[in-house]
């Protein structure tokens, strides 16, 4: 959802333009000050921020005063307030930009162009515009995606330019508490009046001795609670006692957060040839709000969600990382079910068709995760 900028948003741009960062290139500063910001578009999709985007010029990032979808009178808790975290997140971008440049990485980050300006209970900042557009979903070149993962792996999360500014694991939805796990475990009973048989009951039979078959059995209603407890317990244990050294994890490495450009795969004699081969090249990565030092298999999982879960084994560093990515994908599926359960209560009941569609997508992912955890 996008809209024209309001007067108050243009006033924030004007305030930020008066506080451009020292040492900013004169040409960049002149372009920012001379641009018609009223021609930009305000995009509302972010959980923590709204952005006024002026293509090829810059972006004004504005913190939300409450969570998207919350009641107008609601306010962030201090530990989640994006205005409080904005200076830290901007410092992280500066540190990452320096480290990645030293490593020869060519894609860009939305680093700050101005100081932070206050906006009542919120805050705003001008940032670099990162060109490009999202990669088409459900496809991708494994070699290119492995290169993105290698770029992230090259960052030393103990580097003093990075370490103090990273967030904590489970920042977005919080850790898996017994209460959250119990909420997801109770879904078969709560949905039975609307769905009848739990869809997981049709996915496997007790006589199947394969790992996948055992996982399918554990998706049945009578074993679902045990499966939820097992899966959430595994990822919680991995976070307390990491199975591999923690590495840089973006936190949402997919979709609109990755900006791509299309370049010719090879020179062709006729530029008008239809369906000429092309190569997707990463131009930049946005939205580092959830970046932290965690299991690098999470980056594999995020890329798998967007580009296709069938690519997980092809882009992971090794089979062990691929198995952990499968487990994380299952835990993400449980988070999706937890969110849907909360919305179900809020709106007085999601449609039966919505639940069936969601369960068809998430239950197989949970089953694959259980099989991977048992391997």
CSV table of N, CA, C and O in Angstrom, one decimal, residues 5 21 46 72 83 99 125 142 155-156 164 197 200 205 210-211 252 265 275-276 300 331 339 373:
chain,number,residue,atom,x,y,z
A,5,UNK,N,2.9,11.7,-0.2
A,5,UNK,CA,3.4,12.1,1.1
A,5,UNK,C,2.5,13.3,1.6
A,5,UNK,O,2.1,14.1,0.9
A,21,UNK,N,24.7,14.4,6.8
A,21,UNK,CA,25.9,14.0,7.5
A,21,UNK,C,27.1,14.7,7.0
A,21,UNK,O,27.3,15.0,5.8
A,46,UNK,N,6.1,-1.8,6.2
A,46,UNK,CA,7.0,-2.2,7.3
A,46,UNK,C,6.4,-2.4,8.6
A,46,UNK,O,5.4,-1.7,9.0
A,72,UNK,N,-4.9,2.5,17.6
A,72,UNK,CA,-4.2,3.8,17.6
A,72,UNK,C,-3.6,4.3,18.9
A,72,UNK,O,-2.6,5.0,18.9
A,83,UNK,N,12.1,3.8,17.5
A,83,UNK,CA,12.8,5.1,17.6
A,83,UNK,C,14.0,5.0,18.6
A,83,UNK,O,15.0,5.6,18.4
A,99,UNK,N,32.8,-3.1,6.6
A,99,UNK,CA,33.3,-4.5,6.6
A,99,UNK,C,33.1,-5.2,5.3
A,99,UNK,O,34.0,-5.8,4.7
A,125,UNK,N,15.0,9.5,9.5
A,125,UNK,CA,16.3,9.6,9.0
A,125,UNK,C,16.3,9.5,7.4
A,125,UNK,O,15.5,8.7,6.9
A,142,UNK,N,21.4,-21.3,-7.8
A,142,UNK,CA,22.0,-21.7,-6.5
A,142,UNK,C,23.4,-21.1,-6.4
A,142,UNK,O,23.8,-20.7,-5.3
A,155,UNK,N,31.5,-11.7,7.2
A,155,UNK,CA,31.4,-10.7,8.3
A,155,UNK,C,31.7,-11.3,9.6
A,155,UNK,O,31.1,-12.3,10.0
A,156,UNK,N,32.7,-10.8,10.3
A,156,UNK,CA,33.1,-11.2,11.6
A,156,UNK,C,32.2,-10.5,12.6
A,156,UNK,O,32.2,-9.3,12.8
A,164,UNK,N,28.7,-4.4,18.7
A,164,UNK,CA,27.8,-3.7,19.7
A,164,UNK,C,26.5,-3.3,19.1
A,164,UNK,O,25.6,-2.9,19.9
A,197,UNK,N,-11.8,-33.3,10.9
A,197,UNK,CA,-10.6,-34.1,11.0
A,197,UNK,C,-9.4,-33.1,10.9
A,197,UNK,O,-9.4,-32.3,10.0
A,200,UNK,N,-3.5,-33.1,9.5
A,200,UNK,CA,-2.3,-33.9,9.7
A,200,UNK,C,-2.6,-35.4,9.8
A,200,UNK,O,-1.7,-36.3,9.6
A,205,UNK,N,1.0,-42.9,8.4
A,205,UNK,CA,0.4,-44.0,9.1
A,205,UNK,C,1.5,-44.6,10.0
A,205,UNK,O,2.7,-44.5,9.7
A,210,UNK,N,10.0,-45.2,7.8
A,210,UNK,CA,11.0,-44.2,7.3
A,210,UNK,C,11.0,-43.0,8.2
A,210,UNK,O,10.0,-42.7,8.9
A,211,UNK,N,12.1,-42.2,8.1
A,211,UNK,CA,12.1,-41.0,8.9
A,211,UNK,C,11.0,-40.0,8.5
A,211,UNK,O,10.4,-39.4,9.4
A,252,UNK,N,15.5,-11.5,7.8
A,252,UNK,CA,14.4,-11.5,6.9
A,252,UNK,C,14.9,-11.4,5.5
A,252,UNK,O,14.6,-10.5,4.7
A,265,UNK,N,23.3,-12.3,-19.5
A,265,UNK,CA,24.2,-13.5,-19.1
A,265,UNK,C,25.4,-13.6,-20.0
A,265,UNK,O,26.4,-14.0,-19.6
A,275,UNK,N,13.5,-13.6,-25.2
A,275,UNK,CA,14.0,-14.6,-24.2
A,275,UNK,C,15.5,-14.8,-24.2
A,275,UNK,O,16.0,-15.9,-23.9
A,276,UNK,N,16.2,-13.8,-24.4
A,276,UNK,CA,17.7,-13.9,-24.3
A,276,UNK,C,18.0,-14.2,-22.9
A,276,UNK,O,17.4,-13.7,-21.9
A,300,UNK,N,19.9,-19.5,5.1
A,300,UNK,CA,19.6,-20.5,4.1
A,300,UNK,C,18.0,-20.7,4.1
A,300,UNK,O,17.4,-20.7,3.1
A,331,UNK,N,10.2,-24.5,12.3
A,331,UNK,CA,9.9,-23.6,13.4
A,331,UNK,C,9.2,-22.3,12.9
A,331,UNK,O,8.3,-21.8,13.6
A,339,UNK,N,0.8,-17.0,14.8
A,339,UNK,CA,0.2,-15.7,14.4
A,339,UNK,C,-1.2,-15.9,13.9
A,339,UNK,O,-2.1,-15.1,14.2
A,373,UNK,N,15.4,-33.1,12.0
A,373,UNK,CA,15.8,-33.1,13.4
A,373,UNK,C,16.2,-34.5,13.9
A,373,UNK,O,17.1,-34.7,14.7
